[in-house]
XYZ file of C-alpha atoms in Angstrom:
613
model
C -39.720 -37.130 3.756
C -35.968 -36.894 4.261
C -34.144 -39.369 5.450
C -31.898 -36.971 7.369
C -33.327 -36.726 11.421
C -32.953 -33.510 12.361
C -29.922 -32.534 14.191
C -29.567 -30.896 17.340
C -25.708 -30.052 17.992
C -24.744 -27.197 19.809
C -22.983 -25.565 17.359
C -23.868 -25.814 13.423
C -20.259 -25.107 11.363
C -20.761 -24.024 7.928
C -17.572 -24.131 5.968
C -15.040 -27.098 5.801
C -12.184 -24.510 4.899
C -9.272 -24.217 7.818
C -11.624 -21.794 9.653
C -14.824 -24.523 9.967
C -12.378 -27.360 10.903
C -10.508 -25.673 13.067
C -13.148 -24.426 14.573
C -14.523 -28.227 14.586
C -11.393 -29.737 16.656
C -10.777 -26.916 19.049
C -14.609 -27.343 20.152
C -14.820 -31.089 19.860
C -11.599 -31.637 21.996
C -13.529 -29.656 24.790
C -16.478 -31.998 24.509
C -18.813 -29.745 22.165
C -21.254 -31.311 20.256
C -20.520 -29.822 16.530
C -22.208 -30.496 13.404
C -20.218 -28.892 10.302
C -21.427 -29.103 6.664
C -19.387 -27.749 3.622
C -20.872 -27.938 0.021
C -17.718 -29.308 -1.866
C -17.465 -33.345 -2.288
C -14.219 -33.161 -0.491
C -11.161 -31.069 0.943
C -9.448 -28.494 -1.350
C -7.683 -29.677 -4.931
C -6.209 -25.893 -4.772
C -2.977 -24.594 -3.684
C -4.461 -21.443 -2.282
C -3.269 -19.938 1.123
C 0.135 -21.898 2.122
C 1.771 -19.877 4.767
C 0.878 -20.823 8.380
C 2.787 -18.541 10.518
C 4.033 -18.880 14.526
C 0.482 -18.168 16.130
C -1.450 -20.805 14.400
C 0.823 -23.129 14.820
C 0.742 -22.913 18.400
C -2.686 -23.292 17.786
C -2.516 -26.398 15.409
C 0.109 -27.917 18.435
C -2.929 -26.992 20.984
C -5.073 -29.435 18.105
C -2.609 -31.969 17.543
C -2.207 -31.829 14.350
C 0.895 -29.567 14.252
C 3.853 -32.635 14.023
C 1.862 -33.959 10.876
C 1.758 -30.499 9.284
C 5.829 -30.323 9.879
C 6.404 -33.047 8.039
C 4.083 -31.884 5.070
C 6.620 -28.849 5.068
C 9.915 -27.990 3.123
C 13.200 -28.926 4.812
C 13.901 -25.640 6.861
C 16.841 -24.704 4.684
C 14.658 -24.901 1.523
C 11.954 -22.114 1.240
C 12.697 -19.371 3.897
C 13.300 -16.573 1.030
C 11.310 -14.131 -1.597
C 13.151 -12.932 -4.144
C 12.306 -10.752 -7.587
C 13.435 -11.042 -10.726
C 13.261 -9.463 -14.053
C 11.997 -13.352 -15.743
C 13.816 -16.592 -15.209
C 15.511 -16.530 -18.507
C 15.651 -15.292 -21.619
C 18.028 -13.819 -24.631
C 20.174 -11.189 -22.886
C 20.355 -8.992 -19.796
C 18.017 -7.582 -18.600
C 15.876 -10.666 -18.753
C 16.618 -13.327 -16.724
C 18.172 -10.956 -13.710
C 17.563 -11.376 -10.008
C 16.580 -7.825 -8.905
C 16.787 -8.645 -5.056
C 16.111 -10.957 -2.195
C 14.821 -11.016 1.177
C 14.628 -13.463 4.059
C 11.354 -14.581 4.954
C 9.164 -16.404 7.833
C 11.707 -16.315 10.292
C 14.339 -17.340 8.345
C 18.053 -16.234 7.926
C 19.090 -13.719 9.980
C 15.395 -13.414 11.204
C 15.460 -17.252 12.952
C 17.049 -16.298 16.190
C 14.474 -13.659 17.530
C 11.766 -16.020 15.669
C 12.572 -18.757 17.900
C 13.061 -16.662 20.860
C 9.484 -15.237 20.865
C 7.307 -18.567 20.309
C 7.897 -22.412 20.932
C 6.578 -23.008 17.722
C 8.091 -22.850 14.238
C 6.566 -21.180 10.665
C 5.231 -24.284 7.836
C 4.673 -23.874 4.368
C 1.813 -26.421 3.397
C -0.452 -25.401 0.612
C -4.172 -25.943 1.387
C -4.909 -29.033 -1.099
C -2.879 -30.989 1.495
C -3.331 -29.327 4.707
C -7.110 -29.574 4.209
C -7.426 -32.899 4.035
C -4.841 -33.299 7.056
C -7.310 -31.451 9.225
C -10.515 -32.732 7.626
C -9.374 -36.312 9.146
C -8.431 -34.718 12.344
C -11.728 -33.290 12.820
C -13.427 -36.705 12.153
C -11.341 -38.413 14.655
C -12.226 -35.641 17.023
C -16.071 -35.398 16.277
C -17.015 -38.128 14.416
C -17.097 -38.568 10.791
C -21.105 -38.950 11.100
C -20.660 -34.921 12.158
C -18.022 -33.406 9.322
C -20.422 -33.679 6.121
C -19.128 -32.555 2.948
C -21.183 -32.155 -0.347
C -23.740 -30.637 2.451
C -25.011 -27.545 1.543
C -26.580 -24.757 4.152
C -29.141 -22.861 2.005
C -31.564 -21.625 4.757
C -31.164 -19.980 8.001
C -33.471 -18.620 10.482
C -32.837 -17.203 13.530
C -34.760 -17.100 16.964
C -38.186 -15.193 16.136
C -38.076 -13.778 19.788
C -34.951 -11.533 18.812
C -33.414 -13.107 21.765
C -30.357 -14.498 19.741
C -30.650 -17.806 21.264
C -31.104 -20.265 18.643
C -30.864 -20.743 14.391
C -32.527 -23.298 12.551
C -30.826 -24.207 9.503
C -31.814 -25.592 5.942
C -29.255 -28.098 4.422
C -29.112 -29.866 1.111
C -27.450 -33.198 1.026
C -25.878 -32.970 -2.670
C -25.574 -36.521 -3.497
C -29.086 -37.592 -2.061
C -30.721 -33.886 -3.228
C -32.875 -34.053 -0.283
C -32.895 -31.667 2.775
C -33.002 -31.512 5.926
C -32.976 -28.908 9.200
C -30.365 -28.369 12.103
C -31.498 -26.643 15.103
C -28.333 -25.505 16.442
C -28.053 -22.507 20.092
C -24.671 -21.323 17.504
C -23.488 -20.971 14.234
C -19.821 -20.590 13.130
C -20.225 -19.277 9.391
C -16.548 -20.166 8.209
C -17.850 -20.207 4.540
C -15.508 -17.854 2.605
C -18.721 -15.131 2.697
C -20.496 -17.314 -0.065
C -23.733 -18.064 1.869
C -24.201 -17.243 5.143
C -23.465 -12.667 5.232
C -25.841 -12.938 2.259
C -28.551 -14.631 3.998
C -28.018 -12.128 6.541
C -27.636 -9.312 4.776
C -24.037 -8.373 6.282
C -22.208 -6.189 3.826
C -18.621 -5.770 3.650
C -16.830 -2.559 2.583
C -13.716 -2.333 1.072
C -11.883 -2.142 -2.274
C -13.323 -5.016 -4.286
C -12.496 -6.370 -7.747
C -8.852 -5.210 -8.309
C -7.697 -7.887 -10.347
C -9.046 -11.242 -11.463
C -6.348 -13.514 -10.057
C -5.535 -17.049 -12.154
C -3.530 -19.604 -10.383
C -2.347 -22.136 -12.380
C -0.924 -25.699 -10.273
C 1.003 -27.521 -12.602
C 4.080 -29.538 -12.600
C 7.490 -27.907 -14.219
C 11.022 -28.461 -14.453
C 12.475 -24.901 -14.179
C 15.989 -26.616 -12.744
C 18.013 -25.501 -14.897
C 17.124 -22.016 -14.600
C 16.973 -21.245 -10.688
C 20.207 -21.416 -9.574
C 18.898 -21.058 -5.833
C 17.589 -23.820 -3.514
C 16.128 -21.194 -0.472
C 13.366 -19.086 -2.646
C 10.074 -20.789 -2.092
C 8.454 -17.302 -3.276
C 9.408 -15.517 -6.988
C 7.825 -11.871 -8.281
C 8.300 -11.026 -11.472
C 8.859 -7.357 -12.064
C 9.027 -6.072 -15.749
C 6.896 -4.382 -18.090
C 4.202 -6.561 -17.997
C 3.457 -5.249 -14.142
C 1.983 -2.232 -15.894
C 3.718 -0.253 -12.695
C 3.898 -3.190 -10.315
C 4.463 -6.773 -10.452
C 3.774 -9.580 -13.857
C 3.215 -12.322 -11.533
C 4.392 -15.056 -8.794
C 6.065 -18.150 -8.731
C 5.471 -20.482 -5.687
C 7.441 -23.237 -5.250
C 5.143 -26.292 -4.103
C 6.860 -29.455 -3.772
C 5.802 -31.855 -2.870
C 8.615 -34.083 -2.087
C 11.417 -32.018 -3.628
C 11.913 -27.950 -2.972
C 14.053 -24.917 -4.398
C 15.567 -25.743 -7.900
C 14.368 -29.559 -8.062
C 10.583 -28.567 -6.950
C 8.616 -30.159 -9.629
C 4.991 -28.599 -8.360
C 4.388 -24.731 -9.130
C 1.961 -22.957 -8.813
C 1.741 -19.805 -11.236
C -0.599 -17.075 -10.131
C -1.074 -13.941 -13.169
C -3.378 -11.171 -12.669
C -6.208 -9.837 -14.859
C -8.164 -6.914 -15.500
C -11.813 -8.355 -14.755
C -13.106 -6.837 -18.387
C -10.143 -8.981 -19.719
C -11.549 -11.881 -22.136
C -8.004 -13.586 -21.982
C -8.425 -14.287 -18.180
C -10.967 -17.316 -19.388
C -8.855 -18.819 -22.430
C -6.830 -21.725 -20.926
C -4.088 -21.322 -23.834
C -3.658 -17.518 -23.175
C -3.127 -17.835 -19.882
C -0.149 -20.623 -19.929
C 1.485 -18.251 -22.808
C 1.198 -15.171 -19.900
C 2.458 -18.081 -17.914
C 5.776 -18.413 -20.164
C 6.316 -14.973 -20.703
C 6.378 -14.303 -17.087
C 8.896 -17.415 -16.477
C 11.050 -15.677 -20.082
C 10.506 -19.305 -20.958
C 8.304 -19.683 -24.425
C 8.700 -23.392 -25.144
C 8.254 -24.617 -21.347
C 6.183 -27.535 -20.947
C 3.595 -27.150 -18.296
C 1.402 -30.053 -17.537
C -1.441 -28.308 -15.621
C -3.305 -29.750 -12.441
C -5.576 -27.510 -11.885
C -6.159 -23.684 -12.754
C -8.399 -21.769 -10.651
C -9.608 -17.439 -10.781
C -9.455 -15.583 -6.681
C -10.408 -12.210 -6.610
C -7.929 -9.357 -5.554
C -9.958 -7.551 -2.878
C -9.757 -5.894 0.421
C -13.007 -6.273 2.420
C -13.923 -6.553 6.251
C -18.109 -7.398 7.484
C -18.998 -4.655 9.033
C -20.331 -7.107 11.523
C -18.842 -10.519 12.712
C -22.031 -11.321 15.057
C -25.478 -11.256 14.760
C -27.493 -13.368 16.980
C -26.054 -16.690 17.519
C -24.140 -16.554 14.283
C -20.314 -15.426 14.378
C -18.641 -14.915 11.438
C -15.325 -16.456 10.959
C -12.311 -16.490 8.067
C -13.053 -15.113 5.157
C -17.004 -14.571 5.517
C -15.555 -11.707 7.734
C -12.498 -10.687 6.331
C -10.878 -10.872 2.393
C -7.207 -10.338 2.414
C -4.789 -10.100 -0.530
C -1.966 -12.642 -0.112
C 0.523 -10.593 0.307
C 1.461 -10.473 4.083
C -0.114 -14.499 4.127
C -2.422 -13.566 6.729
C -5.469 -14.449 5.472
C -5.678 -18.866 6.556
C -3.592 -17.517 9.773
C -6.269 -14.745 10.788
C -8.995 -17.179 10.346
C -7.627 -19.704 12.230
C -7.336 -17.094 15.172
C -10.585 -16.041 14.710
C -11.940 -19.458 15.373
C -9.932 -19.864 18.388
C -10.896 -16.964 19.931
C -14.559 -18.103 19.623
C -14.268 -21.644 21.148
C -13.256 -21.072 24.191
C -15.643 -18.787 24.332
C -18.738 -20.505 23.230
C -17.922 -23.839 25.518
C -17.462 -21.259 28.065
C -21.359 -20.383 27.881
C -21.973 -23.544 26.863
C -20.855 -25.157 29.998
C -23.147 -22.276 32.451
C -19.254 -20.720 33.147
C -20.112 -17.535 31.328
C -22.957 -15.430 30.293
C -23.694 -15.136 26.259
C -22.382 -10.959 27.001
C -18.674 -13.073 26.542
C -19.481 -13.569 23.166
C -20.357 -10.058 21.990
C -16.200 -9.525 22.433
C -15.723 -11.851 19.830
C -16.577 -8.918 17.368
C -14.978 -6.550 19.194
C -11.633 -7.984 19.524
C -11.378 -9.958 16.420
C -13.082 -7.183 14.213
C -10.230 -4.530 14.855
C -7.661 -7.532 14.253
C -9.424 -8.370 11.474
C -9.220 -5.174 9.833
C -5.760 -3.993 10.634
C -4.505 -7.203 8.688
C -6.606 -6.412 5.431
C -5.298 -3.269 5.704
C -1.592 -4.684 5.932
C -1.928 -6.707 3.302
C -3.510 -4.233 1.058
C 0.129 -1.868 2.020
C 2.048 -4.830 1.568
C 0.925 -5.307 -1.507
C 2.213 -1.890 -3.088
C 5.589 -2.855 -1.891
C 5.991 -3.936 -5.659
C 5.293 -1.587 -7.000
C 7.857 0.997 -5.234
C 10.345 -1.865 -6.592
C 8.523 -1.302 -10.290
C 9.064 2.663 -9.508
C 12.721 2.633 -8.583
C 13.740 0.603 -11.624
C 11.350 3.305 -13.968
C 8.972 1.167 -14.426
C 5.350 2.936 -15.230
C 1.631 1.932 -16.257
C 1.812 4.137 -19.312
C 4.788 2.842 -20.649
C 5.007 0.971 -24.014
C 7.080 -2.517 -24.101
C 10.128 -0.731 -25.364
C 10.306 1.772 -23.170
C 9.711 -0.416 -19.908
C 12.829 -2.603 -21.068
C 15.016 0.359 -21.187
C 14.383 1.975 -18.527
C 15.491 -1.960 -16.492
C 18.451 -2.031 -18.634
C 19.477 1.641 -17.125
C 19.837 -0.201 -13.884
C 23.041 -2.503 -14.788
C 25.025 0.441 -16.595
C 28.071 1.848 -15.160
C 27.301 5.249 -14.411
C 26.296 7.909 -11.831
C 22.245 7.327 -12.690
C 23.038 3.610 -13.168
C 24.172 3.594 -9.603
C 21.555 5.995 -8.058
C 18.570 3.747 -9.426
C 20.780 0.206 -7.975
C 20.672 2.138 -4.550
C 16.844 2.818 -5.052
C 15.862 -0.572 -6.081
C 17.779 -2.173 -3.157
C 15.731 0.389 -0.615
C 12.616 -0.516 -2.185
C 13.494 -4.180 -1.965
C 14.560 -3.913 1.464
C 11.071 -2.137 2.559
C 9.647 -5.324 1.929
C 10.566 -6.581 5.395
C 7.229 -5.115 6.752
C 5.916 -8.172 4.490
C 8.523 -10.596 5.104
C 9.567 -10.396 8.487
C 6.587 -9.075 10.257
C 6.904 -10.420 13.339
C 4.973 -7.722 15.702
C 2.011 -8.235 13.176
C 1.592 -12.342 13.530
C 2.578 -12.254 17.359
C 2.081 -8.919 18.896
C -1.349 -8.496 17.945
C -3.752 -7.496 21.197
C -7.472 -6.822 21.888
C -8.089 -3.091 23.340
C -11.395 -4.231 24.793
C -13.498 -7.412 25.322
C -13.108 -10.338 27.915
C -10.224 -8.414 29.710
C -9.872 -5.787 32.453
C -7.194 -3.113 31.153
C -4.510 -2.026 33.535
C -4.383 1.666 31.979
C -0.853 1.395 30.525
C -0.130 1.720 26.801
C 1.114 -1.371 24.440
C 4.942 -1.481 23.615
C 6.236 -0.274 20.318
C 9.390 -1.351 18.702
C 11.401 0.810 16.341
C 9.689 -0.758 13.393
C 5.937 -1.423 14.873
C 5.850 -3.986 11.984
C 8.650 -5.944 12.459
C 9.878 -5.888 16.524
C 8.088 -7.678 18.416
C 7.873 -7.305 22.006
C 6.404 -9.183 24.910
C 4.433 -8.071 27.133
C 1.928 -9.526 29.870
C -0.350 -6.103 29.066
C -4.114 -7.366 29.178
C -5.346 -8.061 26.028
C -1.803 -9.417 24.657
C -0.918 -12.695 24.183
C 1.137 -14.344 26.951
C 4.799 -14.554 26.057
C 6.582 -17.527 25.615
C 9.380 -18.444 28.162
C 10.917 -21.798 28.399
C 10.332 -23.563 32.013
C 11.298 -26.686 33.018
C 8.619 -29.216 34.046
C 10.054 -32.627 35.656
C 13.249 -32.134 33.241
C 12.040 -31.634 30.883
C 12.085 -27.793 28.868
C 8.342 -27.083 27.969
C 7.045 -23.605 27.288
C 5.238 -21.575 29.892
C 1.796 -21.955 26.978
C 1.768 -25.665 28.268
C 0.658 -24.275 31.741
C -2.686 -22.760 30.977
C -5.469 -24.872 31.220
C -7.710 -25.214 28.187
C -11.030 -24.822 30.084
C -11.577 -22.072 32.612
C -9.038 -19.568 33.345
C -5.953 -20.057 35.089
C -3.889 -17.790 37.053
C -0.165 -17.338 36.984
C 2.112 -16.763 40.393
C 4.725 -16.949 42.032
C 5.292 -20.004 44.275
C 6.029 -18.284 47.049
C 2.678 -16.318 46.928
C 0.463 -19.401 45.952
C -1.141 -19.993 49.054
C -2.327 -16.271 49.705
C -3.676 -16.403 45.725
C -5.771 -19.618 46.506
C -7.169 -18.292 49.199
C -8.764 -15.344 47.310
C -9.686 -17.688 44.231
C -11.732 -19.589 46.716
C -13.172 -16.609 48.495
C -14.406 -15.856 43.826
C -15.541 -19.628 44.303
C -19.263 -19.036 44.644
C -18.971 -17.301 40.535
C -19.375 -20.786 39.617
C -15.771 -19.862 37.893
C -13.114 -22.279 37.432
C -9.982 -21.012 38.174
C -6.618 -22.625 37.962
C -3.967 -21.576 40.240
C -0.512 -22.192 38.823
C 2.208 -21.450 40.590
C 5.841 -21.149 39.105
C 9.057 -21.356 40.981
C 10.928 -23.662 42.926
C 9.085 -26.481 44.995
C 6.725 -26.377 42.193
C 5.957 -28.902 39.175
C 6.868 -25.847 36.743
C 10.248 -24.011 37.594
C 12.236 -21.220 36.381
C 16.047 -21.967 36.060
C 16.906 -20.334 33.519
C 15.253 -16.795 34.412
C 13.411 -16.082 31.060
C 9.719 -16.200 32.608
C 11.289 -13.929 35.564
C 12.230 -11.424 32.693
C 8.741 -11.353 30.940
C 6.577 -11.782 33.383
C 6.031 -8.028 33.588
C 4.770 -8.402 37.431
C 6.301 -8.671 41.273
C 6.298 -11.832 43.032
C 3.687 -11.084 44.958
C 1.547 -10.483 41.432
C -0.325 -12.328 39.492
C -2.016 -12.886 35.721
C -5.537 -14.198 34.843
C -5.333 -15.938 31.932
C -7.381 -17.086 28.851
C -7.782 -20.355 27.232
C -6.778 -18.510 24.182
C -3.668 -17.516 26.059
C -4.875 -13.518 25.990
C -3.949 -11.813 29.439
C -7.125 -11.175 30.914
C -5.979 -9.210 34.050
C -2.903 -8.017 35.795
C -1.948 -8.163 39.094
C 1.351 -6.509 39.832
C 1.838 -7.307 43.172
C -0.335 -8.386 46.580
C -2.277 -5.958 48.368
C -5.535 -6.966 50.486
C -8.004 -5.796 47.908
C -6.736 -8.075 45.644
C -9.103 -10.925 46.570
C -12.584 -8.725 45.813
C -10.364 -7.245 42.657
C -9.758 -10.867 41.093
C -13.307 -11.455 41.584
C -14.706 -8.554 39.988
C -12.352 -9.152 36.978
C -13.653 -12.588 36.506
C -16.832 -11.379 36.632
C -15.971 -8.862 33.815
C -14.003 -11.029 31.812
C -17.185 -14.236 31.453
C -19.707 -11.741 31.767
C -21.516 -12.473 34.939
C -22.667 -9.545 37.168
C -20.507 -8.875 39.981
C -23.459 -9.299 42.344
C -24.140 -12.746 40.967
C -22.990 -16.253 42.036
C -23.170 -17.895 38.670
C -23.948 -17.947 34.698
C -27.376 -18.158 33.196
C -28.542 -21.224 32.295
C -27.721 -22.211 28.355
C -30.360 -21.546 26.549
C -32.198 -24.542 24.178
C -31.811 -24.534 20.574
C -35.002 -23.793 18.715
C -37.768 -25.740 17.778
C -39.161 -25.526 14.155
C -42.223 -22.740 14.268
């Protein structure tokens, strides 16, 4: 018999990546009763994803974890660049050249609009310490009795009735190697796709198996041959690329950056028929001939293989479980979206499960989990695998080719520095191909202007904004579905962002102050949904004022309008201005948005979790 009782939380969290324990605070801080397992000992020894762009860390402020993460980060003048070079050294041009630079995560000329469109700023924290940093906050939050690691899901069952309602799960405690079951009404699978899509037969489609990735962490001393203290991110383009890039160079710290970094970590790619991938020595010496750097010393931390893929579930729910992270979506790096996506994904799910938790919506709220994070989902493995070709058009305008021998790739890089007509036309072509890397590097409509077409929101019919580059310019926009722009507002003196206004339980709706008492009045005549809605009203005479005109400008509605609002911060519905069916309109949207019939007074009541057959 185990010595495990069985558990009974209300949602079972398998995965102790940044998806499950995100997912773990942003419940627990609404007073859900999680239970999360993960089947490693403890929080990641890997660098792996280190990019945590502006969204999730409005989500990580929303956690409280987002001041400690800022401080794990470089200094702000020490990492906000990508550049490529030919190697870092070696015996004579064209080895050890800088082919080009770009500014990156909203730095350099980028930092201005940046700041303008969120209150919170880009980090750079590699997972092996920003792991552990939320591991601790989701103890605090839960309960350490509730985050297990070296816990191991290998059985799950859903709700014989079909009904969704309910999983009962099998999980092996590693160090005791006994089991146990959790009956949980939910499960969050956050587990990178290892267990959970298996054991319900979810496929994913997508390229698979490009390249066998190997990351080497180790500690170097390449000081004396950067001669830059603002690239956090290096590709190597030569002959080795075979037509694209030899490998990266990431900059990791941890209490030094640029030049004086002594962390790297070293990530070369492999065919998977390639016996070399596995040999330890081989790999350092592709290591060194990336860096142009034969007799480096490289003290080695860890080494670890990641698969170059491209693959999105072809389902994110079934039943009670929702797949989040990267058991529903496998990005390559490039673009860094992959820890920021699943960080989103999670958030969008909270809110929604304490909403049906709590009897304030109807379990139809959840099925637009899938079918706004899906789309999101796969638009940003899509990205990333385009992104990803970006160097290769560099590899292409300095005559670089697959079928190339050694020899021949060499020369064709030293045609770029010569002083002559074709000299200068393939300078001109490998800055353009450099510079078309800002779709990577300063994507700022792909991290922030991402929207939901359809799900928990009532579309108003007109179509979403489009900047010049759809990749880059983002614009704000209070069209439902979009995420509500940030605006600066001043509450009691002091300059907080309009974000800070929306409640994180129920939704709450944004107007004028002028037009607060007419709005009240029809959220009270919605009052017998069982709803809670949160009037806010902005303007003078009010808590939350406007001095400086920037909500005025972004708004997008008249005074007399209004906007429902998300926990998430997603515009559910727009108002633009009063007119007398707006009362019966708000409380049909509501009704839409948490899934209740418009003809009923309140949600279902939750269902129990299972009982063992």
């Amino acid at each position: 018999m185990s010595s495990h009782p069985r558990r009974t939380p209300d949602v079972l969290i398998v995965g102790g990546g940044p998806a499950g324990l995100s997912a773990a605070v942003l419940l627990g801080l609404r007073g859900v009763d999680v239970f999360l397992v993960e089947r490693h000992p403890a929080a990641s020894r890997l660098p792996r994803a280190h990019l945590l762009n502006q969204r999730t860390m409005e989500i990580f402020t929303e956690m409280g974890v987002a001041d400690a993460v800022h401080e794990l980060s470089p200094p702000e003048d020490r990492w906000h660049q990508v550049a490529w070079h030919t190697t870092l050294a070696g015996p004579a041009t064209p080895f050890g050249q800088k082919i080009g630079s770009l500014p990156a995560w909203g730095g350099g000329p980028d930092a201005e609009r940046y700041a303008r469109a969120s209150p919170a700023r880009y980090a750079n924290v590699p997972q092996l310490r920003l792991d552990p940093l939320l591991r601790a906050r989701a103890e605090a939050v839960c309960g350490p009795e509730n985050i297990r690691f070296h816990h191991e899901l290998t059985g799950l069952s859903l709700s014989e009735d079909g009904s969704g309602e309910g999983a009962v799960a099998t999980v092996l405690d590693r160090d005791g190697d006994e089991s146990y079951e959790v009956h949980a009404r939910y499960v969050i699978a956050a587990d990178g796709g290892r267990t959970c899509a298996d054991l319900l037969d979810i496929d994913l489609d997508g390229p698979t198996g490009m390249l066998d990735m190997v990351t080497v962490h180790a500690t170097m001393d390449l000081s004396q041959w950067i001669s830059d203290d603002e690239t956090l991110l290096y590709y190597f383009i030569n002959p080795d690329g075979r037509g694209s890039f030899a490998g990266v160079l990431c900059a990791m710290g941890p209490d030094r950056w640029g030049r004086d970094s002594t962390e790297w970590a070293a990530h070369v790619g492999y065919r998977t028929t390639d016996d070399d991938r596995n040999d330890l020595t081989a790999v350092l010496s592709r290591v060194r001939r990336m860096l142009g750097i034969p007799d480096l010393d490289i003290q080695v931390h860890a080494v670890s293989h990641w698969e170059f893929e491209g693959v999105v579930a072809r389902r994110q729910r079934q039943g009670p479980v929702f797949l989040a992270g990267n058991a529903a979506h496998r990005h390559p790096p490039t673009g860094g979206l992959g820890l920021n996506t699943a960080v989103q994904d999670v958030h969008n799910l909270a809110w929604k499960l304490d909403a049906v938790l709590s009897g304030q919506a109807t379990d139809a709220l959840l099925d637009s989990y899938e079918s706004e994070r899906r789309p999101v989902g796969e638009f940003n493995v899509n990205h990333c695998l385009t992104n990803a070709g970006g160097h290769a058009r560099i590899a292409a305008a300095l005559g670089l080719r697959a079928d190339q021998s050694e020899d021949e790739g060499w020369a064709a890089v030293t045609e770029w520095f010569a002083a002559t007509p074709e000299g200068e036309a393939k300078r001109s072509a490998v800055a353009e191909a450099v510079a078309s890397n800002a779709d990577d590097y300063s994507q700022l409509a792909v991290e922030l202007g991402y929207h939901y077409d359809a799900g928990a929101l009532v579309p108003d019919g007109t179509p979403a904004p489009e900047g010049k580059h759809p990749l880059r310019d983002y614009t704000p926009t209070t069209r439902p579905g979009h995420h509500l722009p940030h605006a600066w507002l001043s509450h009691h003196g002091s300059r907080k962002s309009v974000h800070q206004v929306i409640a994180p339980r129920g939704l709450t709706l944004l107007v004028d102050a002028g037009q607060a008492p007419r709005w009240a009045e029809a959220v009270q005549a919605a009052a017998d949904t069982g709803v809670t809605v949160h009037v806010r009203a902005i303007g003078t005479g009010t808590e939350w004022t406007d001095p400086s005109g920037e909500w005025a400008a972004v708004r997008g509605v008249f005074d007399g309008g209004a906007l429902l609002v998300r926990p998430d911060r997603h515009i559910a519905w727009r108002a633009p201005d009063w007119t007398e069916d707006r009362p019966a309109e708000l409380r049909r949207s509501v009704c839409a948005v948490l899934g209740l019939s418009s003809s009923s007074s309140s949600a279902r009541p939750v269902p129990a979790a299972p009982t063992a057959a």
